[in-house]
Amino acid sequence: AEIAAASGTKKRSLHSKRYGHAEWVTSVSHCADGRILSAGMDTKLCLWNASGVVCSDLTGHRGSISKVRCSAVGPPRAVSCSYDRTLRVWDLVSKRELCSMGGHSGPVLDFVWTAGRVISGGRDSMVKMWDLATGECSGTMKGHQGHITAMHVTEDDHIVATGAQDGNVRIWDLRARRNTNNMEAHPGGAVNEIKHVSSSAKTQELLVTVGADGRVLVLEPRMQYNPLLVIGPTHEDFVYSMCVVDTLILTGDGKGVILCHDSAAAAAEPCYALHPMDNAIRCMGAVDNILVCAGDDGNATFYDF
């Protein structure tokens, strides 16, 4: 469903007898021209018109699609990754596949897209860098044990942070194509998400991670990515999602509880708690002054900051 964040009203349901996915939708991305691109377990992408309930099917993958992202600038392009061990680049004007990038020995779970290249992470514990102009793999970076579970690219486009089932967060310099830092961030469990948060002076980007151990870490690049702040565990259940707004860090758990911490206050106790649902909160996002959260109950809840 497409929902207007400001009013919370549903604009349209992107499914009909003729158009849409036959199985679970796994990822959604917005195009700069207003169209919507969705991915599903049915191995296809649906490119939805900016209005109405009509889509074009983009086919080529042979397994469930893990993630899809559309370009924010430049020619209308999209990249998808899949359990078929490939990434694919799509032209959203001609609605054709431009290239298929294969090299992972297991399902590709996530990727980040920056400065004409894509960096992917898979179940094979590998991090790979791809040149979008040629479709060739330009580097393979090893070090993690277990699935790659989280990825983030910094604002300068040269540093990528990855997290894995081993609980470690690794920092990769894309120019040198090597691992510069390795932190045992969340021992005993996977790294669930990596994002960036503004410093209290708003002069630089700090990394924030959340893991299966229930803790939230704020990592300082100028301190070799050592923790500047350690929060928790404060949740009573597994933390599934995280959203960062300015200096605020919001985390959602399996019991439908959201806790908000202010990294600028450097306090272990949350500023406040929200309880939008009784089921797991699987994803959160912020649009202007609106917090959107969705979970296992099939609903989306909106909060005005």
PDB file of C-alpha atoms in Angstrom:
ATOM      1  CA  ALA A   1       0.000   0.000   0.000  1.00  0.00           C
ATOM      2  CA  GLU A   2       1.096   3.586  -0.665  1.00  0.00           C
ATOM      3  CA  ILE A   3       0.249   5.890   2.241  1.00  0.00           C
ATOM      4  CA  ALA A   4       0.502   9.668   2.564  1.00  0.00           C
ATOM      5  CA  ALA A   5       2.768  10.200   5.578  1.00  0.00           C
ATOM      6  CA  ALA A   6       1.388  13.636   6.478  1.00  0.00           C
ATOM      7  CA  SER A   7      -2.231  12.442   6.790  1.00  0.00           C
ATOM      8  CA  GLY A   8      -1.808   8.696   7.306  1.00  0.00           C
ATOM      9  CA  THR A   9      -4.357   7.984   4.583  1.00  0.00           C
ATOM     10  CA  LYS A  10      -3.967   5.180   2.074  1.00  0.00           C
ATOM     11  CA  LYS A  11      -3.500   6.441  -1.484  1.00  0.00           C
ATOM     12  CA  ARG A  12      -3.635   3.067  -3.251  1.00  0.00           C
ATOM     13  CA  SER A  13      -3.082  -0.674  -2.838  1.00  0.00           C
ATOM     14  CA  LEU A  14      -0.450  -1.942  -5.240  1.00  0.00           C
ATOM     15  CA  HIS A  15      -2.039  -5.279  -6.057  1.00  0.00           C
ATOM     16  CA  SER A  16      -4.880  -6.541  -8.233  1.00  0.00           C
ATOM     17  CA  LYS A  17      -5.971  -9.745  -9.959  1.00  0.00           C
ATOM     18  CA  ARG A  18      -3.918  -8.758 -12.988  1.00  0.00           C
ATOM     19  CA  TYR A  19      -0.951  -6.896 -11.497  1.00  0.00           C
ATOM     20  CA  GLY A  20       1.378  -7.451  -8.576  1.00  0.00           C
ATOM     21  CA  HIS A  21       3.274 -10.138  -6.739  1.00  0.00           C
ATOM     22  CA  ALA A  22       2.171 -13.740  -6.231  1.00  0.00           C
ATOM     23  CA  GLU A  23       4.200 -14.133  -3.017  1.00  0.00           C
ATOM     24  CA  TRP A  24       5.558 -12.004  -0.156  1.00  0.00           C
ATOM     25  CA  VAL A  25       6.947  -8.575  -0.994  1.00  0.00           C
ATOM     26  CA  THR A  26      10.504  -8.391   0.357  1.00  0.00           C
ATOM     27  CA  SER A  27      11.709  -4.892  -0.582  1.00  0.00           C
ATOM     28  CA  VAL A  28      10.380  -1.584  -1.958  1.00  0.00           C
ATOM     29  CA  SER A  29      12.128   1.484  -3.395  1.00  0.00           C
ATOM     30  CA  HIS A  30      10.827   4.813  -4.701  1.00  0.00           C
ATOM     31  CA  CYS A  31      11.936   6.168  -8.071  1.00  0.00           C
ATOM     32  CA  ALA A  32      12.751   9.850  -8.488  1.00  0.00           C
ATOM     33  CA  ASP A  33       9.869  10.249 -10.994  1.00  0.00           C
ATOM     34  CA  GLY A  34       7.216   8.971  -8.581  1.00  0.00           C
ATOM     35  CA  ARG A  35       7.117   5.363  -9.704  1.00  0.00           C
ATOM     36  CA  ILE A  36       7.552   2.534  -7.188  1.00  0.00           C
ATOM     37  CA  LEU A  37       9.666  -0.588  -7.609  1.00  0.00           C
ATOM     38  CA  SER A  38       8.823  -3.627  -5.489  1.00  0.00           C
ATOM     39  CA  ALA A  39      10.571  -6.987  -5.153  1.00  0.00           C
ATOM     40  CA  GLY A  40       9.214 -10.317  -4.022  1.00  0.00           C
ATOM     41  CA  MET A  41       9.812 -13.936  -3.211  1.00  0.00           C
ATOM     42  CA  ASP A  42       8.247 -14.712  -6.605  1.00  0.00           C
ATOM     43  CA  THR A  43      11.613 -13.747  -8.222  1.00  0.00           C
ATOM     44  CA  LYS A  44      10.294 -10.683 -10.045  1.00  0.00           C
ATOM     45  CA  LEU A  45      10.299  -6.909  -9.721  1.00  0.00           C
ATOM     46  CA  CYS A  46       7.130  -4.889 -10.233  1.00  0.00           C
ATOM     47  CA  LEU A  47       7.607  -1.364 -11.582  1.00  0.00           C
ATOM     48  CA  TRP A  48       4.441   0.522 -10.650  1.00  0.00           C
ATOM     49  CA  ASN A  49       3.225   3.590 -12.510  1.00  0.00           C
ATOM     50  CA  ALA A  50       3.238   6.849 -10.552  1.00  0.00           C
ATOM     51  CA  SER A  51      -0.566   6.610 -10.324  1.00  0.00           C
ATOM     52  CA  GLY A  52      -3.130   3.867 -10.683  1.00  0.00           C
ATOM     53  CA  VAL A  53      -2.600   0.158 -10.085  1.00  0.00           C
ATOM     54  CA  VAL A  54      -0.675  -0.894 -13.183  1.00  0.00           C
ATOM     55  CA  CYS A  55       2.858  -2.295 -13.220  1.00  0.00           C
ATOM     56  CA  SER A  56       5.444  -3.786 -15.544  1.00  0.00           C
ATOM     57  CA  ASP A  57       7.150  -7.022 -14.518  1.00  0.00           C
ATOM     58  CA  LEU A  58      10.955  -7.058 -14.602  1.00  0.00           C
ATOM     59  CA  THR A  59      12.088 -10.669 -14.742  1.00  0.00           C
ATOM     60  CA  GLY A  60      15.465 -12.374 -14.733  1.00  0.00           C
ATOM     61  CA  HIS A  61      16.189 -13.451 -11.192  1.00  0.00           C
ATOM     62  CA  ARG A  62      15.767 -17.148 -10.407  1.00  0.00           C
ATOM     63  CA  GLY A  63      15.357 -16.864  -6.659  1.00  0.00           C
ATOM     64  CA  SER A  64      13.723 -14.693  -4.008  1.00  0.00           C
ATOM     65  CA  ILE A  65      14.869 -11.068  -4.255  1.00  0.00           C
ATOM     66  CA  SER A  66      16.470  -9.767  -1.058  1.00  0.00           C
ATOM     67  CA  LYS A  67      16.759  -6.056  -1.769  1.00  0.00           C
ATOM     68  CA  VAL A  68      16.069  -3.469  -4.482  1.00  0.00           C
ATOM     69  CA  ARG A  69      17.155   0.162  -4.698  1.00  0.00           C
ATOM     70  CA  CYS A  70      16.482   2.873  -7.303  1.00  0.00           C
ATOM     71  CA  SER A  71      18.923   5.600  -8.265  1.00  0.00           C
ATOM     72  CA  ALA A  72      18.308   8.978  -6.641  1.00  0.00           C
ATOM     73  CA  VAL A  73      20.172  10.945  -9.325  1.00  0.00           C
ATOM     74  CA  GLY A  74      21.279  10.357 -12.899  1.00  0.00           C
ATOM     75  CA  PRO A  75      19.667   7.985 -15.404  1.00  0.00           C
ATOM     76  CA  PRO A  76      16.710   5.975 -14.034  1.00  0.00           C
ATOM     77  CA  ARG A  77      18.385   2.791 -12.881  1.00  0.00           C
ATOM     78  CA  ALA A  78      17.800   0.147 -10.230  1.00  0.00           C
ATOM     79  CA  VAL A  79      19.889  -2.589  -8.656  1.00  0.00           C
ATOM     80  CA  SER A  80      18.539  -5.784  -7.082  1.00  0.00           C
ATOM     81  CA  CYS A  81      20.137  -8.709  -5.274  1.00  0.00           C
ATOM     82  CA  SER A  82      18.801 -12.209  -4.857  1.00  0.00           C
ATOM     83  CA  TYR A  83      19.032 -15.681  -3.396  1.00  0.00           C
ATOM     84  CA  ASP A  84      20.081 -16.782  -6.895  1.00  0.00           C
ATOM     85  CA  ARG A  85      23.559 -15.409  -5.943  1.00  0.00           C
ATOM     86  CA  THR A  86      23.429 -12.500  -8.394  1.00  0.00           C
ATOM     87  CA  LEU A  87      22.918  -8.761  -8.499  1.00  0.00           C
ATOM     88  CA  ARG A  88      21.186  -7.247 -11.515  1.00  0.00           C
ATOM     89  CA  VAL A  89      21.116  -3.728 -12.934  1.00  0.00           C
ATOM     90  CA  TRP A  90      17.913  -2.474 -14.556  1.00  0.00           C
ATOM     91  CA  ASP A  91      17.090   0.363 -16.955  1.00  0.00           C
ATOM     92  CA  LEU A  92      13.795   1.799 -15.696  1.00  0.00           C
ATOM     93  CA  VAL A  93      13.049   3.541 -19.008  1.00  0.00           C
ATOM     94  CA  SER A  94      13.348   0.552 -21.319  1.00  0.00           C
ATOM     95  CA  LYS A  95      12.394  -1.764 -18.412  1.00  0.00           C
ATOM     96  CA  ARG A  96      15.185  -4.148 -19.363  1.00  0.00           C
ATOM     97  CA  GLU A  97      18.030  -5.815 -17.530  1.00  0.00           C
ATOM     98  CA  LEU A  98      21.365  -4.137 -18.285  1.00  0.00           C
ATOM     99  CA  CYS A  99      23.662  -6.701 -16.691  1.00  0.00           C
ATOM    100  CA  SER A 100      23.848  -9.574 -14.233  1.00  0.00           C
ATOM    101  CA  MET A 101      26.679  -9.643 -11.696  1.00  0.00           C
ATOM    102  CA  GLY A 102      27.564 -13.079 -10.344  1.00  0.00           C
ATOM    103  CA  GLY A 103      30.385 -14.105  -8.049  1.00  0.00           C
ATOM    104  CA  HIS A 104      28.958 -14.825  -4.610  1.00  0.00           C
ATOM    105  CA  SER A 105      28.865 -18.493  -3.610  1.00  0.00           C
ATOM    106  CA  GLY A 106      25.699 -17.984  -1.568  1.00  0.00           C
ATOM    107  CA  PRO A 107      22.565 -15.816  -1.568  1.00  0.00           C
ATOM    108  CA  VAL A 108      23.228 -12.067  -1.799  1.00  0.00           C
ATOM    109  CA  LEU A 109      21.470 -10.499   1.181  1.00  0.00           C
ATOM    110  CA  ASP A 110      22.189  -6.777   0.963  1.00  0.00           C
ATOM    111  CA  PHE A 111      24.118  -4.080  -0.877  1.00  0.00           C
ATOM    112  CA  VAL A 112      24.948  -0.382  -0.805  1.00  0.00           C
ATOM    113  CA  TRP A 113      25.195   1.806  -3.906  1.00  0.00           C
ATOM    114  CA  THR A 114      27.608   4.710  -4.133  1.00  0.00           C
ATOM    115  CA  ALA A 115      29.598   6.664  -6.749  1.00  0.00           C
ATOM    116  CA  GLY A 116      29.035   4.298  -9.675  1.00  0.00           C
ATOM    117  CA  ARG A 117      29.735   1.131  -7.740  1.00  0.00           C
ATOM    118  CA  VAL A 118      27.825  -1.395  -5.675  1.00  0.00           C
ATOM    119  CA  ILE A 119      29.163  -3.173  -2.602  1.00  0.00           C
ATOM    120  CA  SER A 120      27.340  -6.401  -1.764  1.00  0.00           C
ATOM    121  CA  GLY A 121      27.254  -8.809   1.172  1.00  0.00           C
ATOM    122  CA  GLY A 122      26.138 -12.419   1.141  1.00  0.00           C
ATOM    123  CA  ARG A 123      25.603 -15.603   3.062  1.00  0.00           C
ATOM    124  CA  ASP A 124      29.075 -16.635   1.941  1.00  0.00           C
ATOM    125  CA  SER A 125      30.485 -14.016   4.404  1.00  0.00           C
ATOM    126  CA  MET A 126      32.060 -12.144   1.483  1.00  0.00           C
ATOM    127  CA  VAL A 127      31.896  -8.427   0.719  1.00  0.00           C
ATOM    128  CA  LYS A 128      32.259  -7.704  -2.998  1.00  0.00           C
ATOM    129  CA  MET A 129      32.650  -4.467  -4.952  1.00  0.00           C
ATOM    130  CA  TRP A 130      31.153  -4.117  -8.445  1.00  0.00           C
ATOM    131  CA  ASP A 131      31.711  -1.599 -11.239  1.00  0.00           C
ATOM    132  CA  LEU A 132      28.291  -0.621 -12.587  1.00  0.00           C
ATOM    133  CA  ALA A 133      29.737   0.567 -15.897  1.00  0.00           C
ATOM    134  CA  THR A 134      31.163  -2.872 -16.735  1.00  0.00           C
ATOM    135  CA  GLY A 135      29.276  -5.220 -14.411  1.00  0.00           C
ATOM    136  CA  GLU A 136      32.624  -6.652 -13.304  1.00  0.00           C
ATOM    137  CA  CYS A 137      33.703  -7.477  -9.756  1.00  0.00           C
ATOM    138  CA  SER A 138      36.476  -5.027  -8.855  1.00  0.00           C
ATOM    139  CA  GLY A 139      37.328  -6.451  -5.440  1.00  0.00           C
ATOM    140  CA  THR A 140      36.521  -9.148  -2.888  1.00  0.00           C
ATOM    141  CA  MET A 141      36.963  -8.361   0.804  1.00  0.00           C
ATOM    142  CA  LYS A 142      37.133 -11.180   3.335  1.00  0.00           C
ATOM    143  CA  GLY A 143      37.096 -11.280   7.098  1.00  0.00           C
ATOM    144  CA  HIS A 144      33.613 -11.897   8.498  1.00  0.00           C
ATOM    145  CA  GLN A 145      32.431 -15.257   9.799  1.00  0.00           C
ATOM    146  CA  GLY A 146      28.826 -16.031   8.878  1.00  0.00           C
ATOM    147  CA  HIS A 147      26.205 -14.142   6.900  1.00  0.00           C
ATOM    148  CA  ILE A 148      26.569 -10.428   6.200  1.00  0.00           C
ATOM    149  CA  THR A 149      23.580  -8.967   8.050  1.00  0.00           C
ATOM    150  CA  ALA A 150      24.033  -5.167   7.840  1.00  0.00           C
ATOM    151  CA  MET A 151      25.749  -2.639   5.555  1.00  0.00           C
ATOM    152  CA  HIS A 152      26.219   1.136   5.529  1.00  0.00           C
ATOM    153  CA  VAL A 153      28.221   3.538   3.366  1.00  0.00           C
ATOM    154  CA  THR A 154      29.535   6.765   4.889  1.00  0.00           C
ATOM    155  CA  GLU A 155      28.911  10.232   3.482  1.00  0.00           C
ATOM    156  CA  ASP A 156      32.328  10.460   1.785  1.00  0.00           C
ATOM    157  CA  ASP A 157      31.517   7.353  -0.350  1.00  0.00           C
ATOM    158  CA  HIS A 158      34.881   5.728   0.408  1.00  0.00           C
ATOM    159  CA  ILE A 159      34.139   3.876   3.650  1.00  0.00           C
ATOM    160  CA  VAL A 160      31.709   0.983   4.079  1.00  0.00           C
ATOM    161  CA  ALA A 161      30.747  -0.557   7.413  1.00  0.00           C
ATOM    162  CA  THR A 162      29.489  -4.145   7.518  1.00  0.00           C
ATOM    163  CA  GLY A 163      28.060  -6.331  10.256  1.00  0.00           C
ATOM    164  CA  ALA A 164      27.642 -10.093  10.326  1.00  0.00           C
ATOM    165  CA  GLN A 165      26.445 -13.095  12.292  1.00  0.00           C
ATOM    166  CA  ASP A 166      29.787 -13.123  14.096  1.00  0.00           C
ATOM    167  CA  GLY A 167      28.729  -9.945  15.937  1.00  0.00           C
ATOM    168  CA  ASN A 168      31.620  -7.983  14.454  1.00  0.00           C
ATOM    169  CA  VAL A 169      31.527  -4.642  12.698  1.00  0.00           C
ATOM    170  CA  ARG A 170      34.201  -4.176  10.043  1.00  0.00           C
ATOM    171  CA  ILE A 171      35.257  -0.966   8.340  1.00  0.00           C
ATOM    172  CA  TRP A 172      36.407  -1.216   4.717  1.00  0.00           C
ATOM    173  CA  ASP A 173      38.387   1.398   2.797  1.00  0.00           C
ATOM    174  CA  LEU A 174      37.122   1.108  -0.780  1.00  0.00           C
ATOM    175  CA  ARG A 175      40.107   2.947  -2.225  1.00  0.00           C
ATOM    176  CA  ALA A 176      42.611   0.580  -0.628  1.00  0.00           C
ATOM    177  CA  ARG A 177      40.162  -2.347  -0.795  1.00  0.00           C
ATOM    178  CA  ARG A 178      41.075  -3.519   2.663  1.00  0.00           C
ATOM    179  CA  ASN A 179      39.689  -3.890   6.171  1.00  0.00           C
ATOM    180  CA  THR A 180      40.945  -1.015   8.330  1.00  0.00           C
ATOM    181  CA  ASN A 181      39.053  -1.720  11.572  1.00  0.00           C
ATOM    182  CA  ASN A 182      37.381  -4.729  13.178  1.00  0.00           C
ATOM    183  CA  MET A 183      35.304  -4.424  16.354  1.00  0.00           C
ATOM    184  CA  GLU A 184      33.685  -7.173  18.426  1.00  0.00           C
ATOM    185  CA  ALA A 185      30.624  -4.981  18.681  1.00  0.00           C
ATOM    186  CA  HIS A 186      27.857  -7.427  19.566  1.00  0.00           C
ATOM    187  CA  PRO A 187      29.374 -10.682  20.854  1.00  0.00           C
ATOM    188  CA  GLY A 188      27.138 -13.711  20.864  1.00  0.00           C
ATOM    189  CA  GLY A 189      24.773 -12.550  18.123  1.00  0.00           C
ATOM    190  CA  ALA A 190      24.346 -10.891  14.755  1.00  0.00           C
ATOM    191  CA  VAL A 191      24.629  -7.193  13.969  1.00  0.00           C
ATOM    192  CA  ASN A 192      21.086  -6.219  12.990  1.00  0.00           C
ATOM    193  CA  GLU A 193      21.518  -2.719  11.587  1.00  0.00           C
ATOM    194  CA  ILE A 194      24.158  -0.058  10.954  1.00  0.00           C
ATOM    195  CA  LYS A 195      23.268   3.596  10.392  1.00  0.00           C
ATOM    196  CA  HIS A 196      24.821   7.005  10.998  1.00  0.00           C
ATOM    197  CA  VAL A 197      23.916   9.572  13.620  1.00  0.00           C
ATOM    198  CA  SER A 198      24.949  13.209  13.927  1.00  0.00           C
ATOM    199  CA  SER A 199      27.447  14.131  16.633  1.00  0.00           C
ATOM    200  CA  SER A 200      26.227  16.443  19.395  1.00  0.00           C
ATOM    201  CA  ALA A 201      28.012  19.342  17.679  1.00  0.00           C
ATOM    202  CA  LYS A 202      26.623  18.142  14.295  1.00  0.00           C
ATOM    203  CA  THR A 203      30.106  18.432  12.819  1.00  0.00           C
ATOM    204  CA  GLN A 204      30.605  14.832  11.763  1.00  0.00           C
ATOM    205  CA  GLU A 205      29.021  11.456  11.209  1.00  0.00           C
ATOM    206  CA  LEU A 206      29.095   8.785  13.901  1.00  0.00           C
ATOM    207  CA  LEU A 207      28.135   5.173  13.301  1.00  0.00           C
ATOM    208  CA  VAL A 208      25.376   3.540  15.329  1.00  0.00           C
ATOM    209  CA  THR A 209      24.815  -0.218  15.471  1.00  0.00           C
ATOM    210  CA  VAL A 210      22.280  -2.505  17.119  1.00  0.00           C
ATOM    211  CA  GLY A 211      22.699  -6.235  17.616  1.00  0.00           C
ATOM    212  CA  ALA A 212      21.104  -9.430  18.833  1.00  0.00           C
ATOM    213  CA  ASP A 213      22.628  -8.748  22.263  1.00  0.00           C
ATOM    214  CA  GLY A 214      20.122  -5.895  22.612  1.00  0.00           C
ATOM    215  CA  ARG A 215      22.767  -3.184  22.871  1.00  0.00           C
ATOM    216  CA  VAL A 216      23.083  -0.004  20.837  1.00  0.00           C
ATOM    217  CA  LEU A 217      26.613   1.286  20.177  1.00  0.00           C
ATOM    218  CA  VAL A 218      27.622   4.727  18.948  1.00  0.00           C
ATOM    219  CA  LEU A 219      31.048   4.407  17.302  1.00  0.00           C
ATOM    220  CA  GLU A 220      33.498   7.285  16.918  1.00  0.00           C
ATOM    221  CA  PRO A 221      35.629   7.257  13.712  1.00  0.00           C
ATOM    222  CA  ARG A 222      38.279   9.481  15.328  1.00  0.00           C
ATOM    223  CA  MET A 223      38.698   6.866  18.076  1.00  0.00           C
ATOM    224  CA  GLN A 224      39.313   3.975  15.653  1.00  0.00           C
ATOM    225  CA  TYR A 225      35.562   3.299  15.783  1.00  0.00           C
ATOM    226  CA  ASN A 226      35.631   2.474  19.475  1.00  0.00           C
ATOM    227  CA  PRO A 227      32.323   3.017  21.307  1.00  0.00           C
ATOM    228  CA  LEU A 228      31.595   6.579  22.310  1.00  0.00           C
ATOM    229  CA  LEU A 229      28.334   5.461  23.907  1.00  0.00           C
ATOM    230  CA  VAL A 230      26.959   2.033  24.886  1.00  0.00           C
ATOM    231  CA  ILE A 231      23.209   1.763  25.476  1.00  0.00           C
ATOM    232  CA  GLY A 232      21.455  -1.208  26.999  1.00  0.00           C
ATOM    233  CA  PRO A 233      20.313  -3.789  26.725  1.00  0.00           C
ATOM    234  CA  THR A 234      17.146  -1.871  27.625  1.00  0.00           C
ATOM    235  CA  HIS A 235      14.584  -3.848  25.603  1.00  0.00           C
ATOM    236  CA  GLU A 236      12.847  -6.888  27.061  1.00  0.00           C
ATOM    237  CA  ASP A 237      12.797  -8.635  23.676  1.00  0.00           C
ATOM    238  CA  PHE A 238      14.875  -9.010  20.504  1.00  0.00           C
ATOM    239  CA  VAL A 239      15.527  -5.731  18.672  1.00  0.00           C
ATOM    240  CA  TYR A 240      14.431  -5.987  15.031  1.00  0.00           C
ATOM    241  CA  SER A 241      14.615  -2.433  13.698  1.00  0.00           C
ATOM    242  CA  MET A 242      16.284   0.938  14.127  1.00  0.00           C
ATOM    243  CA  CYS A 243      15.662   4.459  12.867  1.00  0.00           C
ATOM    244  CA  VAL A 244      17.950   7.461  13.351  1.00  0.00           C
ATOM    245  CA  VAL A 245      16.692  11.060  13.218  1.00  0.00           C
ATOM    246  CA  ASP A 246      19.337  13.718  13.823  1.00  0.00           C
ATOM    247  CA  THR A 247      20.750  12.690  17.238  1.00  0.00           C
ATOM    248  CA  LEU A 248      17.780  10.487  18.180  1.00  0.00           C
ATOM    249  CA  ILE A 249      18.101   6.688  17.993  1.00  0.00           C
ATOM    250  CA  LEU A 250      14.826   4.732  17.939  1.00  0.00           C
ATOM    251  CA  THR A 251      14.799   0.931  18.275  1.00  0.00           C
ATOM    252  CA  GLY A 252      11.837  -1.431  17.874  1.00  0.00           C
ATOM    253  CA  ASP A 253      11.523  -4.891  19.428  1.00  0.00           C
ATOM    254  CA  GLY A 254       9.565  -8.125  19.221  1.00  0.00           C
ATOM    255  CA  LYS A 255       6.903  -6.982  21.687  1.00  0.00           C
ATOM    256  CA  GLY A 256       5.977  -3.871  19.703  1.00  0.00           C
ATOM    257  CA  VAL A 257       7.900  -1.433  21.912  1.00  0.00           C
ATOM    258  CA  ILE A 258       9.950   1.489  20.572  1.00  0.00           C
ATOM    259  CA  LEU A 259      12.591   3.106  22.778  1.00  0.00           C
ATOM    260  CA  CYS A 260      14.088   6.488  21.963  1.00  0.00           C
ATOM    261  CA  HIS A 261      17.600   7.477  23.075  1.00  0.00           C
ATOM    262  CA  ASP A 262      19.305  10.803  22.465  1.00  0.00           C
ATOM    263  CA  SER A 263      22.940  10.185  21.584  1.00  0.00           C
ATOM    264  CA  ALA A 264      23.749  13.835  22.330  1.00  0.00           C
ATOM    265  CA  ALA A 265      22.629  13.368  25.941  1.00  0.00           C
ATOM    266  CA  ALA A 266      24.954  10.353  26.334  1.00  0.00           C
ATOM    267  CA  ALA A 267      22.432   8.757  28.707  1.00  0.00           C
ATOM    268  CA  ALA A 268      21.798   5.033  29.100  1.00  0.00           C
ATOM    269  CA  GLU A 269      18.103   5.510  29.936  1.00  0.00           C
ATOM    270  CA  PRO A 270      15.628   6.132  27.097  1.00  0.00           C
ATOM    271  CA  CYS A 271      14.004   9.537  26.622  1.00  0.00           C
ATOM    272  CA  TYR A 272      10.627   7.913  26.085  1.00  0.00           C
ATOM    273  CA  ALA A 273       8.905   4.716  24.978  1.00  0.00           C
ATOM    274  CA  LEU A 274       6.143   4.061  22.433  1.00  0.00           C
ATOM    275  CA  HIS A 275       3.979   0.960  22.139  1.00  0.00           C
ATOM    276  CA  PRO A 276       2.279   1.059  18.722  1.00  0.00           C
ATOM    277  CA  MET A 277       1.557  -2.681  18.502  1.00  0.00           C
ATOM    278  CA  ASP A 278       1.842  -6.000  20.327  1.00  0.00           C
ATOM    279  CA  ASN A 279       3.822  -7.711  17.567  1.00  0.00           C
ATOM    280  CA  ALA A 280       7.371  -7.360  16.317  1.00  0.00           C
ATOM    281  CA  ILE A 281       8.272  -4.018  14.742  1.00  0.00           C
ATOM    282  CA  ARG A 282      10.080  -5.066  11.566  1.00  0.00           C
ATOM    283  CA  CYS A 283      10.888  -1.669  10.059  1.00  0.00           C
ATOM    284  CA  MET A 284      10.858   2.035  10.840  1.00  0.00           C
ATOM    285  CA  GLY A 285      11.469   5.173   8.831  1.00  0.00           C
ATOM    286  CA  ALA A 286      11.186   8.944   9.159  1.00  0.00           C
ATOM    287  CA  VAL A 287       9.652  11.380   6.671  1.00  0.00           C
ATOM    288  CA  ASP A 288       9.933  15.068   7.615  1.00  0.00           C
ATOM    289  CA  ASN A 289       8.554  15.136  11.175  1.00  0.00           C
ATOM    290  CA  ILE A 290       6.739  11.809  10.892  1.00  0.00           C
ATOM    291  CA  LEU A 291       7.919   8.460  12.296  1.00  0.00           C
ATOM    292  CA  VAL A 292       6.485   5.437  10.487  1.00  0.00           C
ATOM    293  CA  CYS A 293       6.683   1.936  11.952  1.00  0.00           C
ATOM    294  CA  ALA A 294       5.287  -1.341  10.632  1.00  0.00           C
ATOM    295  CA  GLY A 295       5.265  -4.867  11.947  1.00  0.00           C
ATOM    296  CA  ASP A 296       3.833  -8.347  12.089  1.00  0.00           C
ATOM    297  CA  ASP A 297       0.267  -7.167  12.690  1.00  0.00           C
ATOM    298  CA  GLY A 298       0.148  -5.879   9.103  1.00  0.00           C
ATOM    299  CA  ASN A 299      -0.433  -2.265  10.090  1.00  0.00           C
ATOM    300  CA  ALA A 300       1.583   0.945   9.833  1.00  0.00           C
ATOM    301  CA  THR A 301       1.574   3.421  12.716  1.00  0.00           C
ATOM    302  CA  PHE A 302       2.476   7.119  12.337  1.00  0.00           C
ATOM    303  CA  TYR A 303       3.828   9.440  15.034  1.00  0.00           C
ATOM    304  CA  ASP A 304       4.389  13.180  14.780  1.00  0.00           C
ATOM    305  CA  PHE A 305       7.702  14.189  16.349  1.00  0.00           C
TER     306      PHE A 305
END
